[in-house]
Coordinates of C-alpha atoms in Angstrom, one line a residue:
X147 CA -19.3 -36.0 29.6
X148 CA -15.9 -34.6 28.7
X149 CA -16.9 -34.4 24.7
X150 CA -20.2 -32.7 25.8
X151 CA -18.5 -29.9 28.0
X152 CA -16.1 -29.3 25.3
X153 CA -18.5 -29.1 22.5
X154 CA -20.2 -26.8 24.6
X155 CA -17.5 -24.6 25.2
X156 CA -16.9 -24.7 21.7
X157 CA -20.4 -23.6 20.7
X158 CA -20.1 -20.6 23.5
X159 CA -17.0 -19.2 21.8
X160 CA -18.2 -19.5 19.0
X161 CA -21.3 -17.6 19.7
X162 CA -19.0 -15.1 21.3
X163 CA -17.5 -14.5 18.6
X164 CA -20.3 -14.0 16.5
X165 CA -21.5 -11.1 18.9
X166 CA -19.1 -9.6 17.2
X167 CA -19.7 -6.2 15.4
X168 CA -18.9 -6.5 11.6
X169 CA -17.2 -3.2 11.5
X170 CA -16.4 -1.1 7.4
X171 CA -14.3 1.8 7.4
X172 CA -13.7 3.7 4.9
X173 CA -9.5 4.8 4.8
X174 CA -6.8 3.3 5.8
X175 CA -6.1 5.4 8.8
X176 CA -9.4 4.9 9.9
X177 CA -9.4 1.2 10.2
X178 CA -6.2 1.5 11.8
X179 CA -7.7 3.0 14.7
X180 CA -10.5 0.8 14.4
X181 CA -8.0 -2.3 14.3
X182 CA -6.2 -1.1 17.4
X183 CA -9.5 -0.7 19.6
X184 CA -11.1 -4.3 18.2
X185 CA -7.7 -6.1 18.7
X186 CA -8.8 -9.3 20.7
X187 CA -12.2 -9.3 19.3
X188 CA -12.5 -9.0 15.7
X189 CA -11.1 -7.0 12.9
X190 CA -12.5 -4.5 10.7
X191 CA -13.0 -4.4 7.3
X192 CA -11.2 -2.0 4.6
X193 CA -13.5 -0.6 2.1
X194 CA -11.1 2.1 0.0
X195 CA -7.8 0.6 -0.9
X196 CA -4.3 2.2 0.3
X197 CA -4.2 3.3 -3.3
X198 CA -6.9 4.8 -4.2
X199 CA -8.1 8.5 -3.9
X200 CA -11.5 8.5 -1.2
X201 CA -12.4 11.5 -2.8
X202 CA -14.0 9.0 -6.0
X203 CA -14.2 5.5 -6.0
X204 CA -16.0 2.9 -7.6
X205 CA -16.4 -0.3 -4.9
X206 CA -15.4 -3.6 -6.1
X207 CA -18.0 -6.4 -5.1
X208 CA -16.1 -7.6 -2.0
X209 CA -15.8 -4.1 -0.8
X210 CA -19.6 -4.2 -1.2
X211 CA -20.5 -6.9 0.2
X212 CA -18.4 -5.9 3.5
X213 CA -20.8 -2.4 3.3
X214 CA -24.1 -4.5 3.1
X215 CA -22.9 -6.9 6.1
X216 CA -21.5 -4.4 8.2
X217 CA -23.0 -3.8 11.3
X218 CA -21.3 -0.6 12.4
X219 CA -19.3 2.2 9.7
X220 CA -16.9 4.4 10.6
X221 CA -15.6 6.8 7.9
X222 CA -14.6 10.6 8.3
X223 CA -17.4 11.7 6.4
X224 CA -19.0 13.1 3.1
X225 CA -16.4 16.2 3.5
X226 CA -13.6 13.4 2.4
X227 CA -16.2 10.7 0.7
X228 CA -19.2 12.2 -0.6
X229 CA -19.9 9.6 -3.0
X230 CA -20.1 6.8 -0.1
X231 CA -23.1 8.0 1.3
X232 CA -25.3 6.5 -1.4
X233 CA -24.2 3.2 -1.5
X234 CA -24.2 3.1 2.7
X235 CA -27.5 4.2 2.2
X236 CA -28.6 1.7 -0.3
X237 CA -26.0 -1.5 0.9
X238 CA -26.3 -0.9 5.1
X239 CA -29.5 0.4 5.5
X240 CA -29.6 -1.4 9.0
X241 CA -25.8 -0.4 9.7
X242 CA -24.6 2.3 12.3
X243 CA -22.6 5.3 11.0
X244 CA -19.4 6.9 12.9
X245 CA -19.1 9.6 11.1
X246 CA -15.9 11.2 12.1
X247 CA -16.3 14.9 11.6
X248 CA -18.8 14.9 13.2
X249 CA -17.7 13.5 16.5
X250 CA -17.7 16.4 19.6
X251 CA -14.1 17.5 21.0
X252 CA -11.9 16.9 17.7
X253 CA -10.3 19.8 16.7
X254 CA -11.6 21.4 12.7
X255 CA -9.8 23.5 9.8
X256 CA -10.9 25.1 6.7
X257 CA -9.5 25.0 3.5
X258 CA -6.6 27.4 2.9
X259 CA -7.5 30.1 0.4
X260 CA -4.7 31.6 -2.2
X261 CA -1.7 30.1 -3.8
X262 CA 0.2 31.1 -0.4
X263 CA -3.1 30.7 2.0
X264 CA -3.5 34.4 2.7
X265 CA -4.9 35.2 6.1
X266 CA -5.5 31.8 7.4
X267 CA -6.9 31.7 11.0
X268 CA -6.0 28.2 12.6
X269 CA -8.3 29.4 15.3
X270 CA -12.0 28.9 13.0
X271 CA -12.8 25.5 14.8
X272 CA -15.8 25.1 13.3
X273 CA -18.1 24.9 16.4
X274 CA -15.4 22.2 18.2
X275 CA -13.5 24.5 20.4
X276 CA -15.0 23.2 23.2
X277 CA -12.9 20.3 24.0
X278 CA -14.8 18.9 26.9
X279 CA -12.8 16.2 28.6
X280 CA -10.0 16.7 26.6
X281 CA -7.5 18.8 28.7
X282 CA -3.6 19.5 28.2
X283 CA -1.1 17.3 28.7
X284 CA 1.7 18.9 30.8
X285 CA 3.8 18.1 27.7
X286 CA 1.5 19.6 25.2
X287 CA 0.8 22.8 26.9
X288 CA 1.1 24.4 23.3
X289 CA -1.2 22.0 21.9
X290 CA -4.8 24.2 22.2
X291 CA -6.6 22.8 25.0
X292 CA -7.3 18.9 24.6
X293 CA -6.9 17.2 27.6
X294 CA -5.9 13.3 27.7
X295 CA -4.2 13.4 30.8
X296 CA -6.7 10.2 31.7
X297 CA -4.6 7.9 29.4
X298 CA -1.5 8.4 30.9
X299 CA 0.5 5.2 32.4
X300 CA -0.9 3.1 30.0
X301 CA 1.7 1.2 28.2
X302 CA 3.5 1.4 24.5
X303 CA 1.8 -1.0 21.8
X304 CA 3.7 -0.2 19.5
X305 CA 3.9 -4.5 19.1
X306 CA 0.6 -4.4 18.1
X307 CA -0.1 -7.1 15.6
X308 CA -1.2 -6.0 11.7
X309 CA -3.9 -7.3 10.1
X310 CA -3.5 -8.1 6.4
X311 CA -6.5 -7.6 4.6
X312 CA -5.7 -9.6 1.5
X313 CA -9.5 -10.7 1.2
X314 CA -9.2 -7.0 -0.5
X315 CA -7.2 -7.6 -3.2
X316 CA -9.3 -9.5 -5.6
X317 CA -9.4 -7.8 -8.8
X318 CA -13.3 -8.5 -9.7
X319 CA -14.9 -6.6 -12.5
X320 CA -15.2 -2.9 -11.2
X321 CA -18.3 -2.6 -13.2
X322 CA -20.5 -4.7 -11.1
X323 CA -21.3 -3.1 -8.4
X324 CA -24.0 -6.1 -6.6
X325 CA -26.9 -3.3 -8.7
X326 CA -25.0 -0.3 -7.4
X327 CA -23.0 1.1 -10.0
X328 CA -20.8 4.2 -8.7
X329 CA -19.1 5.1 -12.3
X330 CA -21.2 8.1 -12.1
X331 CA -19.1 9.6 -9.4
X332 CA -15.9 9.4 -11.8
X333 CA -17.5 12.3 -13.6
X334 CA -17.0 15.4 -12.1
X335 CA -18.0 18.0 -14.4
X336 CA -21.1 19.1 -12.6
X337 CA -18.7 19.6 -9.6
X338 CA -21.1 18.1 -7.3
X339 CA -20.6 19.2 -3.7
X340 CA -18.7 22.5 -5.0
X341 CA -19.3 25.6 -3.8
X342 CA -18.0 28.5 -6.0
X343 CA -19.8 31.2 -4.7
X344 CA -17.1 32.8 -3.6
X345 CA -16.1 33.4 -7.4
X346 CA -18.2 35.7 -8.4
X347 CA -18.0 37.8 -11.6
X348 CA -16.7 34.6 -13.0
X349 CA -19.7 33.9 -15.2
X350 CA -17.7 35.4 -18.1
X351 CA -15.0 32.9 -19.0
X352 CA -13.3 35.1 -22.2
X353 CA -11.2 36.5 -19.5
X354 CA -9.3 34.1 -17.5
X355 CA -6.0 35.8 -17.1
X356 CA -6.5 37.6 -13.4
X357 CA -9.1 35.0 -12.1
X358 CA -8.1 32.5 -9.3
X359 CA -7.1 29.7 -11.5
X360 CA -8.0 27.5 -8.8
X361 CA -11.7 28.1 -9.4
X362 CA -12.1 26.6 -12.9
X363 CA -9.1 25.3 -14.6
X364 CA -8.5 22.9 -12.1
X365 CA -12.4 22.4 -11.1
X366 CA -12.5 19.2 -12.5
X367 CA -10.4 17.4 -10.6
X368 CA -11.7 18.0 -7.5
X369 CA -12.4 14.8 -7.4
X370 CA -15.5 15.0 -5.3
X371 CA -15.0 16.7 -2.1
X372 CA -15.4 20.5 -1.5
X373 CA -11.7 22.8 -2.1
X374 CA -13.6 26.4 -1.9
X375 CA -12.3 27.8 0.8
X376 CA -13.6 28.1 3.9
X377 CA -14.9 24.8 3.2
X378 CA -14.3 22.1 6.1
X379 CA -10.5 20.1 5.3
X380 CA -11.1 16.8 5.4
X381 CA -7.6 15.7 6.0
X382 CA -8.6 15.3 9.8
X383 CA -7.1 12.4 10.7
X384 CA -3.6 14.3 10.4
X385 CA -3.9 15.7 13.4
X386 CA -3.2 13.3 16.3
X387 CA -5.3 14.4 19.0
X388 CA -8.2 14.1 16.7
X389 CA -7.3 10.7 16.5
X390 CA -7.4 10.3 20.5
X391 CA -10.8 11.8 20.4
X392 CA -11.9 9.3 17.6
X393 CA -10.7 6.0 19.6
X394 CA -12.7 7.1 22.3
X395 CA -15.9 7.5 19.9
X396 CA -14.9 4.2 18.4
X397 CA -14.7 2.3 21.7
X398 CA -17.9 3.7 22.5
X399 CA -19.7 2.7 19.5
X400 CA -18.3 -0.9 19.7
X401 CA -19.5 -1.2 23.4
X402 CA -23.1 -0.2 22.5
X403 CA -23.5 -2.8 19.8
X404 CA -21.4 -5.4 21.9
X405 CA -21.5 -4.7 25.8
X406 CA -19.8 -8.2 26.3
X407 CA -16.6 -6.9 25.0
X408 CA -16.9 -3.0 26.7
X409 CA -14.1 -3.5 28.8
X410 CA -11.7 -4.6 26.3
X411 CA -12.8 -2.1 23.8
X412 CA -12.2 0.4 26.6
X413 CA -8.7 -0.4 27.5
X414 CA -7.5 -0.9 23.9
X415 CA -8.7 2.6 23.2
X416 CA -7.0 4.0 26.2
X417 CA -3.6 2.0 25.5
X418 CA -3.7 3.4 22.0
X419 CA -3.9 7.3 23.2
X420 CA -1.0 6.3 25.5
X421 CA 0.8 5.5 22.3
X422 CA -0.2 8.0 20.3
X423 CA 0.6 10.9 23.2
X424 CA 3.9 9.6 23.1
X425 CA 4.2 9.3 19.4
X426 CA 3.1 13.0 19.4
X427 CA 6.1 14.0 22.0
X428 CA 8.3 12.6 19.8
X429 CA 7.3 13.8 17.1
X430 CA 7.1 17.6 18.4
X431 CA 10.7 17.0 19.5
X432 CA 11.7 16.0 16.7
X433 CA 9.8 18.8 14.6
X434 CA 10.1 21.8 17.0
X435 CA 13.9 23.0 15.4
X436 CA 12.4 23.3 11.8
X437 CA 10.0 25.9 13.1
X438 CA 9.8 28.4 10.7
X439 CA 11.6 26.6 7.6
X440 CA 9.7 27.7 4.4
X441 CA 8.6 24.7 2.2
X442 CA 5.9 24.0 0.0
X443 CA 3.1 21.1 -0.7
X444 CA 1.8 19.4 -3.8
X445 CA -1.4 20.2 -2.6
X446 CA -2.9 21.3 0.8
X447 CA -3.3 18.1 2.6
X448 CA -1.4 18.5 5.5
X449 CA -2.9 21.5 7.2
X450 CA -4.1 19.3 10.3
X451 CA -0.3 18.4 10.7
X452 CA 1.5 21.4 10.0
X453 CA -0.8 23.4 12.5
X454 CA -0.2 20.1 15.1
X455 CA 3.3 20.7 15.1
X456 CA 3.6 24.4 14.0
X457 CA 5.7 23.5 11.1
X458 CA 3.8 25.5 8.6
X459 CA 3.2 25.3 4.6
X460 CA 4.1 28.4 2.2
X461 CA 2.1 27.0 -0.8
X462 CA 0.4 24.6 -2.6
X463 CA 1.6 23.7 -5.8
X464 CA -1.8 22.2 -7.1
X465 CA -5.7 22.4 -5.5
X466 CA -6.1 19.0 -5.1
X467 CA -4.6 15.7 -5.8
X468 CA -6.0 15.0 -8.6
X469 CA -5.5 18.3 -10.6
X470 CA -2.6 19.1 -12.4
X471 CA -1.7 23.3 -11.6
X472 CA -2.4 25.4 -14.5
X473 CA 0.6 27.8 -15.6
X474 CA -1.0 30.9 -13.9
X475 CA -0.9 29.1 -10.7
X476 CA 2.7 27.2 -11.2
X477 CA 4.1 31.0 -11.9
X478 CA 2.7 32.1 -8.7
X479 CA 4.4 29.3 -6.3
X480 CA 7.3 30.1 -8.0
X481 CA 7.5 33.6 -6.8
X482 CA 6.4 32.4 -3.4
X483 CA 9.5 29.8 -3.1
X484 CA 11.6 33.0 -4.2
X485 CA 10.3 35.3 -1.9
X486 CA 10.2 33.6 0.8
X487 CA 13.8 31.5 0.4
X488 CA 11.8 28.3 0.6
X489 CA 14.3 25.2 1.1
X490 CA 12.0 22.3 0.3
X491 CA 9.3 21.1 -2.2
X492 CA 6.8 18.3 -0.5
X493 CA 5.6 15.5 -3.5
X494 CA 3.7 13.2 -3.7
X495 CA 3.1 9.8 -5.3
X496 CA 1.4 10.8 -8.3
X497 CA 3.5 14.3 -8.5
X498 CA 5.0 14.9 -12.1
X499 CA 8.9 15.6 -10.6
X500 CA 9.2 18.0 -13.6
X501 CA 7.5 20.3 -11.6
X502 CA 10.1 20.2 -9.1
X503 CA 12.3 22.0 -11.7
X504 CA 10.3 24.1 -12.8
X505 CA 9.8 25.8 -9.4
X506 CA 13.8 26.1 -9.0
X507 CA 13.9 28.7 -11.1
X508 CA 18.0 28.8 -10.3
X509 CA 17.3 28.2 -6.8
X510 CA 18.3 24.9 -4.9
X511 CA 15.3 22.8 -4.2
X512 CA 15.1 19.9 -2.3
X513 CA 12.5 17.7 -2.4
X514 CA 10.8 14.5 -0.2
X515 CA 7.5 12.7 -0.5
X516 CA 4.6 13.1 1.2
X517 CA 1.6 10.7 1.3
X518 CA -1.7 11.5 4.1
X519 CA -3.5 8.1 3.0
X520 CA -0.1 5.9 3.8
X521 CA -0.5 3.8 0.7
X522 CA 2.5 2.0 1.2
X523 CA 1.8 0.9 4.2
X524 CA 0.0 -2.5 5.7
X525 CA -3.2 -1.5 6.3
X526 CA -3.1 -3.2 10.7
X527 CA -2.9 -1.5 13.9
X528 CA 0.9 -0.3 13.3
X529 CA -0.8 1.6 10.1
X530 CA -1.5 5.0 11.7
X531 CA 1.5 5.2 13.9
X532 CA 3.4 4.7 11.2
X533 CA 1.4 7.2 9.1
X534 CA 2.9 9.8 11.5
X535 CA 6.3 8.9 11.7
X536 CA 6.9 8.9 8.3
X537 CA 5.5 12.3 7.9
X538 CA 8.0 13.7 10.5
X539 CA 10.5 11.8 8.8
X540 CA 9.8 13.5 5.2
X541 CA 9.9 17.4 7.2
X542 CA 13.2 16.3 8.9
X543 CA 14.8 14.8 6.0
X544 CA 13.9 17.7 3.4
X545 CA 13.8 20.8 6.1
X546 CA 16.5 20.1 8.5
X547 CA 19.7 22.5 7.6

């Protein structure tokens, strides 16, 4: 009788478990959020390495495989992935889609325009400024209108165990992609998913002198997603009350293919936006002195955070992170850093650090790295938090006097 019971229990676990969503996301951030709302139930899996650009990407056959069996996908969207609808369409026909920038309440920029983003209005939100249920915290007065006042008192997790997602790391031949072969998507040069409208006169390329060099020099390495301006920033997940919105949207989407597990999904959602409001405190605190210390990017990737924390960009070095700047454009920042006194160059990963001098122009520079995927960091629940911090930590470190 004793064997039977607990083979039974057994089986009922088990078939618990199973109830399971299978859940793909596309970056790293975004299965940390994922990670931290599942914990206790499952974990998601990673399609787009740490290390790799989402903009273009050519899935190995594990990454596949976890697209085809997935029952739910969460990824920011075809503003950041364009070339992931196709195989989502073709892999998880039967598969939910979260698709980020979509989601009501979160907070939306466009793409900077000019060298030194000329005339920027952090106000355009895109048809989200209504930011139902989302009210001020007392502490984030400044912080335009989203409200999570509902998650306060919930507790710190920042002990939140990672997941390692080392399944990832085989090294299978790119080339077969299970019928689905994405190498088309490394070819950018009919700029799919480009506007250049906004070029116009352009046509005639003997000239290229007074053009924006941004338009076509750099063009091909856009790397898929769309840097006209006025063009929607995909870089949303820099901005932390986006991310508050999103675990709610997560928790939600969980619950409706698994209603078992609601509750839980529920309260890890609201214990991470107790975390991350308190992340965000910090990090204002910490931030709020270098208001109004010039610097300058590699390229404009940070928008989300800079207008967070009102720690604001002079520059972009480069149009994308893929695109090396042409001289036009590299003569330009350098009369930017020397008008405005800038103290600091952000880099990046992949940044040439010859650049570096070649902005100094007898001017003292310093520099720091910046990196909005977190590619050094174990993809887990810890990933996003730590995402943010190390941001703050690169401002402080290069901007603080």
């Amino acid at each position: 009788m004793r064997r039977l019971l607990c083979t039974t229990l057994l089986f009922s676990a088990g078939l618990a478990h199973a109830e399971v969503p299978r859940v793909a996301t596309d970056i790293a951030p975004v299965h940390s959020l994922v990670s931290m709302v599942m914990q206790g139930a499952g974990s998601p899996d990673l399609i787009i390495p740490p290390g790799a650009s989402p903009h273009s990407y050519a899935m190995r056959p594990s990454e596949a495989r976890a697209v085809a069996k997935a029952d739910l996908v969460v990824w920011v969207g075809p503003s950041l992935a364009p070339w992931l609808e196709e195989p989502m369409s073709s892999l998880a026909q039967g598969a939910e889609r979260l698709t980020l920038q979509d989601v009501e309440g979160i907070r939306l920029l466009t793409n900077r325009s000019g060298v030194a983003f000329e005339a920027h209005d952090h106000g355009d939100h895109e048809g989200h400024d209504d930011h139902d249920g989302h009210d001020d915290h007392a502490e984030h007065d400044d912080q335009e209108g989203h409200d999570h006042s509902a998650h306060e008192g919930h507790g710190d997790h920042e002990d939140h165990e990672g997941h390692d997602h080392g399944a990832h790391e085989d090294h299978e031949d790119h080339g077969d992609h299970e019928g689905h072969d994405h190498a088309k998507h490394d070819d950018h040069g009919d700029h799919e998913g480009h506007d250049h409208d906004d070029h116009k006169g352009h046509d005639d390329h003997a000239d290229h002198d007074d053009h924006d060099h941004d338009a076509h020099e750099e063009a091909d390495a856009h790397e898929g997603h769309n840097h006209a301006p006025g063009a929607l920033d995909p870089h949303i997940w820099l901005d932390p009350q986006n991310a508050m919105v999103w675990l709610d949207a997560i928790a939600a989407s969980l619950s409706a293919q698994d209603p078992k597990n609601a509750a839980l999904y529920a309260d890890n959602a609201a214990q991470a936006q107790a975390q991350l409001v308190d992340l965000q405190a910090d990090i204002q605190a910490e931030l709020t002195p270098l208001r109004g210390q010039k610097f300058v990017v590699f390229h404009d990737a940070y928008h989300y955070f800079e207008a967070r924390f009102d720690v604001e960009a002079s520059a972009a070095i480069s149009l994308s992170d893929g695109a090396a700047p042409s001289a036009a454009r590299l003569a330009e920042v350098r009369d930017v850093v020397k008008d405005t006194q800038a103290a600091c160059v952000f880099t990046e990963p992949q940044f040439n650090a010859g650049l570096v001098e070649a902005l100094q122009d007898g001017t003292a520079l310093k520099s720091a790295s910046l990196d909005p995927i977190g590619a050094a960091l174990e993809p887990g629940v810890d990933m996003y938090p730590a995402l943010l911090r190390d941001l703050a930590a690169a401002f402080t470190s290069c901007l603080a006097e």
